Short mmCIF file of C-alpha atoms in Angstrom, two decimals:
data_model
loop_
_atom_site.label_atom_id
_atom_site.label_comp_id
_atom_site.label_asym_id
_atom_site.label_seq_id
_atom_site.Cartn_x
_atom_site.Cartn_y
_atom_site.Cartn_z
CA MET A 252 40.90 36.25 -18.07
CA ARG A 253 43.70 33.47 -18.65
CA LEU A 254 44.41 31.76 -15.98
CA THR A 255 47.66 30.04 -15.63
CA THR A 256 47.88 26.36 -13.92
CA THR A 257 50.92 25.48 -11.27
CA ALA A 258 53.03 23.53 -13.43
CA GLN A 259 52.53 26.98 -16.39
CA ALA A 260 53.00 29.38 -13.30
CA ARG A 261 56.50 27.79 -12.72
CA GLU A 262 57.43 27.41 -16.55
CA ALA A 263 56.37 30.85 -16.94
CA ASP A 264 58.87 31.81 -13.93
CA ARG A 265 61.62 29.86 -16.04
CA ARG A 266 60.95 31.18 -19.34
CA ALA A 267 61.60 34.71 -17.43
CA GLU A 268 64.75 34.16 -16.09
CA ALA A 269 65.64 32.36 -19.80
CA ALA A 270 64.80 35.88 -21.58
CA GLY A 271 66.30 38.05 -19.08
CA MET A 272 64.42 38.62 -16.18
CA PRO A 273 65.93 37.80 -13.02
CA THR A 274 63.55 35.42 -10.71
CA ARG A 275 65.08 37.62 -7.84
CA ILE A 276 63.86 40.91 -9.96
CA LEU A 277 60.15 39.01 -9.77
CA MET A 278 60.45 38.11 -5.85
CA GLU A 279 61.12 41.68 -5.18
CA ASN A 280 58.25 43.05 -7.48
CA ALA A 281 55.88 40.54 -5.99
CA GLY A 282 57.16 41.39 -2.04
CA ALA A 283 56.10 45.05 -2.90
CA GLN A 284 52.85 44.43 -4.79
CA VAL A 285 52.21 42.73 -1.63
CA ALA A 286 53.12 45.39 0.67
CA ALA A 287 50.95 48.15 -1.46
CA ALA A 288 48.57 45.41 -0.73
CA VAL A 289 48.95 45.85 2.70
CA ALA A 290 48.44 49.52 2.92
CA ARG A 291 45.02 49.30 1.22
CA LEU A 292 44.11 46.17 3.00
CA ALA A 293 44.78 48.33 6.15
CA PRO A 294 45.57 51.44 5.72
CA GLU A 295 44.55 52.40 9.27
CA GLY A 296 48.29 51.17 10.27
CA GLY A 297 49.15 48.94 12.87
CA PRO A 298 51.82 46.41 13.29
CA VAL A 299 51.75 43.28 10.54
CA LEU A 300 52.79 40.35 11.09
CA VAL A 301 54.26 37.96 7.83
CA PHE A 302 54.21 34.42 8.53
CA CYS A 303 57.23 32.76 5.73
CA GLY A 304 57.81 29.79 4.49
CA LYS A 305 61.07 28.47 2.78
CA GLY A 306 60.30 28.92 -0.25
CA ASN A 307 59.38 31.80 -3.04
CA ASN A 308 55.82 32.93 -1.16
CA GLY A 309 58.59 33.20 2.06
CA GLY A 310 60.74 35.07 -0.21
CA ASP A 311 57.86 37.44 -1.13
CA GLY A 312 57.46 37.43 2.12
CA LEU A 313 60.83 38.54 3.49
CA VAL A 314 60.93 41.69 0.58
CA ALA A 315 57.11 43.23 1.97
CA ALA A 316 58.63 42.72 4.95
CA ARG A 317 61.20 45.51 3.89
CA HIS A 318 58.72 47.63 1.99
CA LEU A 319 56.42 47.53 4.94
CA VAL A 320 59.37 48.92 7.18
CA GLU A 321 60.48 51.52 4.04
CA ARG A 322 56.66 52.50 4.34
CA GLY A 323 56.96 53.26 8.24
CA ARG A 324 54.85 50.04 9.35
CA PRO A 325 55.87 47.97 12.24
CA VAL A 326 56.42 44.75 11.29
CA GLN A 327 57.31 40.71 12.84
CA VAL A 328 58.57 38.25 10.71
CA TRP A 329 58.20 34.63 11.21
CA LEU A 330 60.00 31.78 9.96
CA ALA A 331 58.43 28.70 9.41
CA ALA A 332 61.81 26.50 9.48
CA PRO A 333 65.50 27.16 9.85
CA GLU A 334 67.41 30.03 8.88
CA GLU A 335 70.09 27.94 7.43
CA ALA A 336 66.57 26.56 5.28
CA TYR A 337 66.00 29.52 3.21
CA ARG A 338 68.22 29.44 -0.05
CA GLY A 339 68.78 30.88 -3.16
CA ASP A 340 66.19 34.50 -3.56
CA ALA A 341 64.28 33.39 -0.69
CA GLY A 342 67.94 33.23 1.42
CA ALA A 343 69.20 36.41 -0.17
CA ASN A 344 65.99 38.32 1.08
CA LEU A 345 66.46 36.44 4.71
CA ALA A 346 70.10 38.38 4.59
CA LEU A 347 68.96 41.69 3.59
CA ALA A 348 65.81 41.69 6.11
CA LYS A 349 68.39 41.02 8.88
CA GLY A 350 70.62 43.43 7.24
CA TRP A 351 67.51 45.65 7.64
CA GLY A 352 67.36 44.66 11.66
CA ILE A 353 63.58 43.79 10.32
CA PRO A 354 62.73 41.16 13.73
CA LEU A 355 63.22 37.70 12.95
CA ALA A 356 61.74 35.06 14.90
CA PRO A 357 60.90 30.74 14.53
CA ALA A 358 57.29 30.70 14.51
CA PRO A 359 55.81 29.57 17.61
CA VAL A 360 54.44 25.80 17.43
CA GLU A 361 51.48 25.75 20.37
CA ALA A 362 48.29 26.56 19.56
CA GLU A 363 47.64 29.21 22.88
CA VAL A 364 51.24 30.64 21.92
CA LEU A 365 49.65 31.18 18.41
CA ASP A 366 46.27 32.63 19.17
CA ARG A 367 47.73 35.02 22.28
CA GLU A 368 50.46 36.14 19.68
CA LEU A 369 48.46 36.82 16.34
CA ALA A 370 46.06 38.78 18.64
CA ARG A 371 48.51 41.66 18.80
CA TYR A 372 48.75 41.95 15.00
CA ALA A 373 46.25 44.42 12.98
CA LEU A 374 47.25 42.02 9.83
CA VAL A 375 49.13 38.89 9.05
CA VAL A 376 50.61 38.61 5.72
CA ASP A 377 50.06 34.65 4.98
CA GLY A 378 53.64 33.89 2.90
CA LEU A 379 53.35 30.02 4.28
CA LEU A 380 53.21 27.97 1.16
CA GLY A 381 52.18 28.32 -2.56
CA THR A 382 51.59 26.80 -5.42
CA GLY A 383 54.15 23.96 -4.96
CA VAL A 384 52.36 22.64 -2.15
CA GLN A 385 51.53 18.50 -2.43
CA GLY A 386 49.25 16.67 -1.19
CA PRO A 387 47.40 16.47 2.99
CA LEU A 388 49.06 19.40 5.36
CA ARG A 389 51.08 17.84 8.05
CA ASP A 390 52.34 19.29 11.22
CA PRO A 391 53.36 22.21 12.21
CA TYR A 392 51.94 23.46 8.94
CA ARG A 393 48.52 22.46 9.70
CA LEU A 394 48.76 23.51 12.95
CA TRP A 395 49.89 27.32 11.82
CA VAL A 396 47.01 27.27 9.42
CA ALA A 397 43.82 26.46 11.90
CA ALA A 398 45.67 29.00 14.14
CA LEU A 399 45.18 31.71 11.21
CA ASN A 400 41.84 30.78 10.31
CA ARG A 401 41.31 31.27 14.00
CA TYR A 402 42.84 34.91 13.90
CA THR A 403 40.03 37.33 13.79
CA GLY A 404 41.60 39.85 11.80
CA PRO A 405 42.48 40.14 8.03
CA ILE A 406 44.79 38.27 6.03
CA LEU A 407 46.46 38.97 3.00
CA SER A 408 47.75 35.76 1.55
CA ILE A 409 50.33 35.29 -1.62
CA ASP A 410 49.52 34.20 -4.64
CA LEU A 411 47.43 31.21 -3.01
CA PRO A 412 46.41 30.88 0.79
CA SER A 413 48.60 28.09 2.14
CA GLY A 414 47.02 24.78 1.58
CA LEU A 415 44.92 25.32 -1.03
CA ASP A 416 45.25 23.23 -4.29
CA GLY A 417 45.83 25.84 -7.04
CA ASP A 418 44.63 23.99 -9.78
CA ARG A 419 42.01 22.01 -8.04
CA GLY A 420 40.51 24.58 -5.52
CA VAL A 421 40.36 22.18 -2.70
CA ALA A 422 41.97 22.05 0.82
CA GLU A 423 43.75 19.25 2.10
CA PRO A 424 42.33 18.68 4.76
CA GLU A 425 42.20 22.95 5.41
CA ALA A 426 43.96 25.88 4.03
CA VAL A 427 44.39 29.24 5.26
CA ARG A 428 40.67 31.56 4.58
CA ALA A 429 42.27 34.51 3.27
CA THR A 430 40.35 37.97 3.47
CA TRP A 431 42.44 39.04 0.06
CA THR A 432 44.54 37.00 -1.82
CA ILE A 433 47.05 38.90 -4.09
CA THR A 434 48.05 36.35 -7.21
CA PHE A 435 51.23 37.07 -9.56
CA GLY A 436 51.07 37.51 -13.21
CA TYR A 437 48.60 35.59 -13.69
CA GLY A 438 45.32 33.85 -11.84
CA LYS A 439 45.19 30.39 -10.82
CA PRO A 440 42.26 28.23 -11.48
CA GLY A 441 42.06 27.53 -7.49
CA LEU A 442 41.31 30.54 -6.52
CA TYR A 443 37.92 30.85 -8.99
CA LEU A 444 37.10 27.44 -8.83
CA LEU A 445 34.76 26.11 -5.08
CA PRO A 446 35.83 25.63 -2.54
CA GLY A 447 39.11 27.19 -3.50
CA ALA A 448 37.06 30.75 -3.78
CA ASP A 449 35.50 30.85 -0.40
CA TYR A 450 39.51 30.78 0.90
CA ALA A 451 40.44 32.97 -1.38
CA GLY A 452 38.86 36.26 -0.52
CA ARG A 453 38.91 39.27 -2.27
CA VAL A 454 41.42 38.06 -5.54
CA GLU A 455 43.41 40.70 -7.31
CA VAL A 456 45.55 39.48 -10.16
CA VAL A 457 48.57 42.15 -10.57
CA PRO A 458 51.91 42.16 -12.76
CA ILE A 459 55.44 41.34 -11.79
CA GLY A 460 57.45 41.77 -14.74
CA LEU A 461 56.84 38.62 -16.84
CA PRO A 462 57.35 38.92 -20.60
CA PRO A 463 54.32 38.60 -22.49
CA ASP A 464 54.82 35.15 -24.33
CA VAL A 465 55.85 33.10 -21.31
CA LEU A 466 53.02 31.00 -21.89
CA GLU A 467 52.89 30.35 -25.30
CA GLY A 468 52.75 26.75 -26.55
CA GLN A 469 51.97 25.35 -22.83
CA GLY A 470 49.55 23.14 -23.69
CA GLU A 471 46.26 23.57 -22.04
CA VAL A 472 44.58 26.83 -22.10
CA VAL A 473 42.40 27.85 -18.93
CA GLU A 474 40.19 30.73 -19.07
CA LEU A 475 38.20 32.71 -16.49
CA LEU A 476 35.02 34.16 -18.14
CA GLU A 477 34.37 37.66 -18.35
CA SER A 478 31.46 39.67 -19.48
CA ARG A 479 33.86 41.54 -22.44
CA VAL A 480 35.01 37.99 -24.00
CA VAL A 481 31.49 36.85 -24.12
CA ALA A 482 29.86 40.10 -25.37
CA GLN A 483 32.66 39.48 -28.44
CA MET A 484 30.81 35.92 -28.98
CA LEU A 485 27.22 37.82 -29.69
CA PRO A 486 25.85 37.68 -32.82
CA PRO A 487 24.56 41.16 -34.01
CA ARG A 488 21.12 41.96 -34.00
CA PRO A 489 20.89 44.37 -37.11
CA ALA A 490 17.68 46.96 -37.73
CA GLU A 491 17.15 44.94 -41.06
CA SER A 492 16.99 41.37 -39.87
CA HIS A 493 13.77 39.02 -38.99
CA LYS A 494 13.14 36.12 -37.39
CA GLY A 495 14.99 33.97 -39.84
CA THR A 496 18.08 36.15 -39.15
CA TYR A 497 18.50 34.22 -35.82
CA GLY A 498 17.85 31.02 -36.28
CA HIS A 499 15.45 28.12 -36.01
CA LEU A 500 16.02 25.94 -33.13
CA LEU A 501 14.13 22.49 -32.76
CA VAL A 502 13.66 21.21 -28.97
CA VAL A 503 12.72 17.75 -28.67
CA ALA A 504 11.71 17.34 -25.13
CA GLY A 505 9.43 16.14 -22.82
CA SER A 506 6.86 12.77 -21.55
CA ARG A 507 3.94 12.48 -19.84
CA ASN A 508 4.07 14.20 -16.44
CA MET A 509 7.55 16.15 -17.54
CA ALA A 510 5.93 18.75 -20.08
CA GLY A 511 7.51 21.39 -17.76
CA ALA A 512 11.21 20.64 -18.50
CA ALA A 513 10.45 20.89 -22.57
CA VAL A 514 8.36 23.85 -21.84
CA LEU A 515 11.17 25.74 -19.88
CA ALA A 516 14.27 24.29 -22.51
CA ALA A 517 11.98 25.90 -25.06
CA ARG A 518 11.37 29.23 -23.02
CA GLY A 519 14.75 29.31 -22.72
CA GLY A 520 15.67 29.28 -26.87
CA LEU A 521 13.22 32.06 -26.69
CA ARG A 522 14.78 34.51 -24.56
CA GLY A 523 17.77 33.49 -25.58
CA GLY A 524 17.50 34.98 -29.07
CA ALA A 525 16.41 32.43 -31.96
CA GLY A 526 14.46 33.82 -34.12
CA LEU A 527 11.81 30.73 -34.26
CA VAL A 528 11.52 27.50 -31.86
CA THR A 529 9.77 24.58 -32.70
CA LEU A 530 8.73 22.55 -29.47
CA ALA A 531 8.55 18.84 -30.56
CA VAL A 532 7.48 16.84 -27.89
CA PRO A 533 4.90 13.23 -27.52
CA ALA A 534 1.72 13.87 -29.71
CA SER A 535 -0.51 14.15 -26.05
CA LEU A 536 1.81 16.87 -24.37
CA GLN A 537 1.20 19.13 -27.78
CA ARG A 538 -1.82 20.87 -26.63
CA GLN A 539 -0.67 21.57 -23.40
CA VAL A 540 3.15 23.06 -24.00
CA ALA A 541 1.10 24.94 -27.10
CA ALA A 542 -1.46 26.78 -24.36
CA ALA A 543 1.76 26.98 -21.78
CA LEU A 544 4.23 28.50 -24.47
CA PRO A 545 2.27 30.48 -27.44
CA GLU A 546 5.60 31.93 -28.63
CA ALA A 547 7.16 28.70 -29.70
CA LEU A 548 5.61 26.63 -32.65
CA THR A 549 4.85 23.03 -31.46
CA TYR A 550 4.96 19.35 -33.45
CA GLY A 551 3.64 16.12 -31.77
CA LEU A 552 5.81 12.74 -31.82
CA PRO A 553 5.22 9.41 -32.38
CA GLU A 554 4.68 8.24 -28.65
CA THR A 555 3.87 5.25 -26.55
CA GLU A 556 1.33 4.38 -24.78
CA ALA A 557 3.12 4.84 -21.71
CA GLY A 558 3.44 8.77 -23.11
CA THR A 559 6.99 9.10 -24.05
CA LEU A 560 8.63 8.90 -27.55
CA GLY A 561 9.25 5.77 -28.99
CA VAL A 562 11.47 5.11 -32.21
CA GLU A 563 9.60 5.97 -34.88
CA ALA A 564 9.78 9.57 -33.95
CA ALA A 565 13.82 9.74 -34.99
CA GLU A 566 12.95 9.69 -38.54
CA VAL A 567 10.36 12.72 -37.81
CA VAL A 568 13.20 14.37 -35.81
CA ALA A 569 15.60 14.68 -38.64
CA GLN A 570 13.02 15.39 -41.06
CA LEU A 571 12.62 18.55 -39.08
CA LEU A 572 15.68 19.09 -38.94
CA ALA A 573 16.07 19.35 -42.45
CA THR A 574 14.47 23.16 -42.06
CA ARG A 575 16.17 24.02 -38.66
CA GLN A 576 19.70 25.10 -37.44
CA ALA A 577 20.20 23.45 -34.28
CA LEU A 578 18.83 21.08 -31.53
CA ALA A 579 18.11 20.59 -28.29
CA ILE A 580 17.52 17.20 -26.70
CA GLY A 581 16.88 16.09 -23.43
CA PRO A 582 14.77 17.71 -20.53
CA GLY A 583 11.65 15.27 -19.83
CA LEU A 584 12.58 12.98 -22.10
CA GLY A 585 12.53 9.76 -19.88
CA THR A 586 14.82 6.39 -19.99
CA ALA A 587 12.21 4.02 -21.15
CA PRO A 588 13.57 0.80 -23.80
CA GLU A 589 11.47 2.72 -26.32
CA THR A 590 13.01 6.03 -25.69
CA ALA A 591 16.30 4.76 -25.65
CA GLN A 592 15.93 2.74 -28.94
CA PHE A 593 14.39 6.18 -30.26
CA PHE A 594 17.61 7.58 -29.18
CA GLN A 595 20.00 5.15 -30.57
CA ALA A 596 18.39 6.01 -33.84
CA LEU A 597 18.61 9.27 -33.58
CA LEU A 598 22.13 8.91 -33.16
CA GLU A 599 22.79 7.19 -36.42
CA ARG A 600 21.09 9.76 -38.31
CA PRO A 601 24.10 12.02 -40.54
CA GLU A 602 21.26 14.52 -40.19
CA VAL A 603 21.75 14.56 -36.32
CA GLN A 604 25.26 13.80 -36.14
CA HIS A 605 26.37 16.96 -38.51
CA CYS A 606 23.66 19.40 -36.63
CA PRO A 607 24.51 21.50 -34.07
CA ALA A 608 23.64 20.42 -30.68
CA VAL A 609 23.02 20.72 -27.83
CA LEU A 610 22.40 17.67 -25.25
CA ASP A 611 21.33 17.70 -21.68
CA ALA A 612 19.53 15.23 -18.79
CA ASP A 613 17.89 12.13 -19.77
CA ALA A 614 19.50 12.71 -23.34
CA LEU A 615 22.76 12.31 -21.38
CA ASN A 616 21.25 9.26 -19.41
CA LEU A 617 20.42 7.44 -22.41
CA LEU A 618 24.17 8.21 -24.12
CA ALA A 619 25.74 6.67 -20.96
CA GLN A 620 24.15 3.23 -21.89
CA ALA A 621 26.25 2.89 -24.82
CA PRO A 622 28.61 5.92 -24.57
CA GLU A 623 31.13 3.50 -27.24
CA ARG A 624 28.52 5.01 -30.20
CA VAL A 625 29.60 8.78 -29.54
CA GLU A 626 33.15 8.01 -28.91
CA ALA A 627 33.34 6.14 -32.27
CA LEU A 628 31.56 9.52 -33.53
CA ALA A 629 33.84 11.94 -31.70
CA ARG A 630 36.75 9.82 -33.51
CA ARG A 631 35.63 11.45 -37.06
CA PRO A 632 38.17 13.93 -38.58
CA GLY A 633 36.28 17.34 -37.13
CA GLY A 634 34.62 15.43 -34.04
CA LEU A 635 30.99 16.99 -33.28
CA PRO A 636 29.59 20.31 -33.62
CA TRP A 637 27.64 19.05 -29.81
CA VAL A 638 27.48 20.70 -26.65
CA LEU A 639 26.98 18.22 -23.82
CA THR A 640 25.60 19.40 -20.41
CA PRO A 641 25.59 17.28 -17.44
CA HIS A 642 25.51 17.52 -13.95
CA PRO A 643 27.51 16.65 -11.64
CA GLY A 644 25.37 12.89 -11.15
CA GLU A 645 25.03 12.96 -15.10
CA MET A 646 28.91 13.35 -15.64
CA ALA A 647 29.62 10.28 -12.91
CA ARG A 648 27.03 7.93 -15.29
CA LEU A 649 28.85 9.09 -18.16
CA LEU A 650 33.01 8.65 -17.14
CA GLY A 651 31.76 5.26 -15.30
CA ARG A 652 32.78 6.67 -12.17
CA SER A 653 30.80 8.06 -8.75
CA THR A 654 29.69 11.72 -8.31
CA ALA A 655 32.28 12.32 -5.34
CA ASP A 656 35.08 11.68 -7.89
CA VAL A 657 34.04 14.34 -10.27
CA GLN A 658 33.31 16.93 -7.68
CA ALA A 659 36.76 15.88 -6.38
CA ASP A 660 38.32 17.05 -9.36
CA ARG A 661 36.01 18.84 -11.41
CA PRO A 662 38.72 20.71 -14.12
CA GLY A 663 39.40 16.72 -14.50
CA ALA A 664 36.45 14.95 -15.12
CA VAL A 665 35.10 17.94 -17.73
CA ARG A 666 38.39 17.54 -19.99
CA GLU A 667 37.92 14.17 -19.92
CA ALA A 668 34.57 14.20 -21.01
CA ALA A 669 34.99 16.39 -23.80
CA ALA A 670 38.08 14.07 -25.12
CA ARG A 671 35.96 11.07 -25.24
CA PHE A 672 33.41 12.64 -26.51
CA GLY A 673 34.40 14.83 -29.02
CA GLY A 674 32.31 18.06 -28.19
CA VAL A 675 32.07 20.65 -26.24
CA VAL A 676 31.38 19.43 -22.36
CA VAL A 677 29.72 21.99 -19.52
CA LEU A 678 30.06 20.53 -16.20
CA LYS A 679 26.99 22.49 -14.19
CA GLY A 680 27.08 23.27 -10.96
CA ALA A 681 28.65 26.70 -8.45
CA ARG A 682 30.96 27.56 -11.06
CA SER A 683 30.42 25.88 -14.09
CA LEU A 684 33.29 24.44 -15.86
CA VAL A 685 33.15 24.07 -20.16
CA ALA A 686 35.68 21.85 -21.70
CA HIS A 687 36.81 21.67 -25.24
CA PRO A 688 38.12 18.76 -27.27
CA SER A 689 41.15 20.02 -27.62
CA GLY A 690 42.18 20.37 -24.02
CA ARG A 691 41.02 24.09 -23.23
CA TRP A 692 38.58 25.04 -20.40
CA ALA A 693 36.86 27.42 -18.57
CA ILE A 694 35.50 28.62 -15.24
CA ASN A 695 32.24 30.21 -15.19
CA PRO A 696 31.91 32.78 -11.96
CA THR A 697 28.50 34.18 -12.91
CA GLY A 698 25.43 31.86 -10.47
CA ASN A 699 24.20 32.01 -7.08
CA PRO A 700 23.10 29.50 -4.78
CA GLY A 701 19.27 30.55 -5.52
CA MET A 702 19.79 28.65 -9.08
CA ALA A 703 19.61 25.61 -7.28
CA THR A 704 16.31 24.76 -8.06
CA GLY A 705 14.33 22.56 -10.61
CA GLY A 706 14.15 23.28 -14.53
CA MET A 707 17.52 25.91 -14.61
CA GLY A 708 19.21 23.08 -16.37
CA ASP A 709 16.21 23.43 -18.75
CA VAL A 710 16.62 26.77 -19.53
CA LEU A 711 20.13 26.73 -20.25
CA THR A 712 19.86 23.78 -22.95
CA GLY A 713 17.41 25.94 -24.55
CA LEU A 714 19.54 29.24 -23.90
CA VAL A 715 22.80 27.16 -25.38
CA GLY A 716 20.63 25.78 -28.46
CA ALA A 717 20.04 29.25 -29.24
CA LEU A 718 23.05 30.69 -29.12
CA LEU A 719 23.68 27.38 -31.46
CA ALA A 720 21.07 28.05 -34.39
CA GLN A 721 22.50 31.69 -34.32
CA GLY A 722 25.38 30.89 -35.82
CA LEU A 723 27.67 30.27 -32.83
CA GLY A 724 29.61 27.78 -32.28
CA PRO A 725 29.75 25.00 -30.14
CA TRP A 726 32.44 26.65 -27.63
CA GLU A 727 31.16 30.28 -27.82
CA ALA A 728 27.51 29.11 -27.24
CA ALA A 729 28.46 27.00 -23.99
CA ALA A 730 30.80 29.78 -22.77
CA ALA A 731 28.16 32.38 -23.66
CA GLY A 732 25.83 30.45 -22.76
CA VAL A 733 26.61 29.66 -18.88
CA TYR A 734 27.94 32.90 -18.03
CA LEU A 735 24.51 34.67 -19.78
CA HIS A 736 22.65 32.16 -17.87
CA GLY A 737 24.25 32.57 -14.29
CA LEU A 738 24.77 36.37 -14.92
CA ALA A 739 20.28 36.10 -15.53
CA GLY A 740 20.67 34.21 -11.94
CA ASP A 741 22.17 36.72 -10.35
CA LEU A 742 20.17 39.56 -11.40
CA GLN A 743 16.64 37.56 -10.28
CA ALA A 744 19.01 37.30 -6.62
CA GLU A 745 19.44 41.06 -6.83
CA ALA A 746 16.42 41.70 -7.60
CA ARG A 747 14.25 39.05 -5.57
CA GLY A 748 17.13 37.81 -2.75
CA PRO A 749 18.67 34.26 -3.31
CA ALA A 750 15.78 32.21 -2.68
CA GLY A 751 12.82 31.11 -3.97
CA LEU A 752 13.40 31.80 -7.40
CA LEU A 753 11.74 30.23 -9.82
CA THR A 754 12.77 29.04 -13.29
CA SER A 755 11.12 30.58 -15.74
CA GLU A 756 12.42 34.08 -13.95
CA VAL A 757 15.52 33.46 -14.50
CA ALA A 758 14.94 32.81 -18.07
CA ASP A 759 13.08 35.74 -18.90
CA ALA A 760 16.04 37.50 -17.22
CA LEU A 761 18.40 36.45 -19.87
CA PRO A 762 17.52 39.78 -22.10
CA ALA A 763 18.72 41.84 -19.44
CA ALA A 764 21.69 39.54 -18.84
CA ARG A 765 23.07 40.49 -22.35
CA ARG A 766 22.19 43.96 -22.50
CA ARG A 767 24.49 44.01 -19.25
CA VAL A 768 26.94 42.07 -20.81
CA LEU A 769 27.00 44.58 -23.90
CA ARG A 770 26.54 47.67 -21.74
CA GLU A 771 29.63 46.52 -19.91
CA ALA A 772 31.39 45.70 -23.14
CA GLY A 773 30.53 48.85 -24.93
CA LEU A 774 29.16 47.02 -27.55
CA ASN A 775 25.40 47.67 -27.33
CA GLY A 776 25.10 49.93 -30.10
CA ALA A 777 27.08 47.41 -32.12
CA ARG A 778 24.86 44.44 -31.20
CA GLY A 779 21.88 46.04 -31.83
CA ASP A 780 21.10 46.64 -27.51
#
């Protein structure tokens, strides 16, 4: 689903007006949608409070008040500013509300009065602030938001919960915790990012009459991943096929005491549909990983006395890639000096530079030691056919900043990394993000807290690698990979509960996740499910 940044939403309104759709009509349509949503959220009736700021959100609320009165609902409007501050479309709708005799009153500014008065209403419509809010809330808005969050009834927010950043999904320092958010035309990223999604409650995107081309040429493309889109990305599984049809993935992973990471990555590759997976590990681990995962081919690589990969392994990995379609590298490698030499030597190999690859875990930590090498490769025509999958700490090391800075602006961090390193980047975590060097980025809605356990990222590495081996491009492999990975975790959480999930169980649920996606899109027969 296409999303719009706050700047794009404002430009869409301007373009709609230029195309002959007055903003007054857009406001009328928006307010009517809000009134209809009130009827769905509180169908039993009861008085409704509409809390209106002086901007377009307040204007939408004033329109909603008229429609609610027309439906027979008792309505009170609180104004956040003096009447003379309401101008333009909002001012025109304030005049209409007065003409209809709708009760209007200044919003109280005493906490005790706010709490007592709010308790009289069956539902509150939050039309205080919209996409124009910038920076921390000030009183009385902070006072009003705090009172709304003490209110125990349902709250319907217009476009965005007041106080929420529509692009980053953060509250500074507080935002309305809505039961339901009605947003217009297109969803806003902040409604689907965390913690924004927790503030937004149920989100419904409704049409208000925007022309279909208002987003054309508006720069960055922002998306919410959906099963119907992911299903179209997945490669077909024809009846007449064999293991070679679905690609051969090379997984380079593991070190002494970290063999499990290598096994989980290879398991993710196999469960992700690759026809063949070769797991290449330090030679002393070969028997161990072969016994743990008999479905995978194994290869023992030159190693150091410490059981890590040595620099000689770079030549061997390059040779192995001659007969493999994709590379997954990083889980459990370690960051010993000789392993760093191995990794840097590998980056110089054209076989690696031109191979679809996913880099994770210690491959990213090693990359962070000399990021300028990959930045130089990224400047080549066409960039790199790679996917990088850092968690917030790894992203912080790649960008040379703190983890807190990354988490404060996850969209900004993932887009910067994609631009710098010339590949597709996945910023893992709750609501993982995927970014393309072109500026395109997406939010993944699947996944749950049960997946916050060791090894989950290793499975994702193998899964993305398997999709690359099956011929998907880096964007498609990353987007489909994070969606299926999170959905597999959701299926396991449904069956077992949200705590105590094993990483191997999530890997084993990947085929069921793929089947669910295809069935929801009506493509199960076309994709061999």
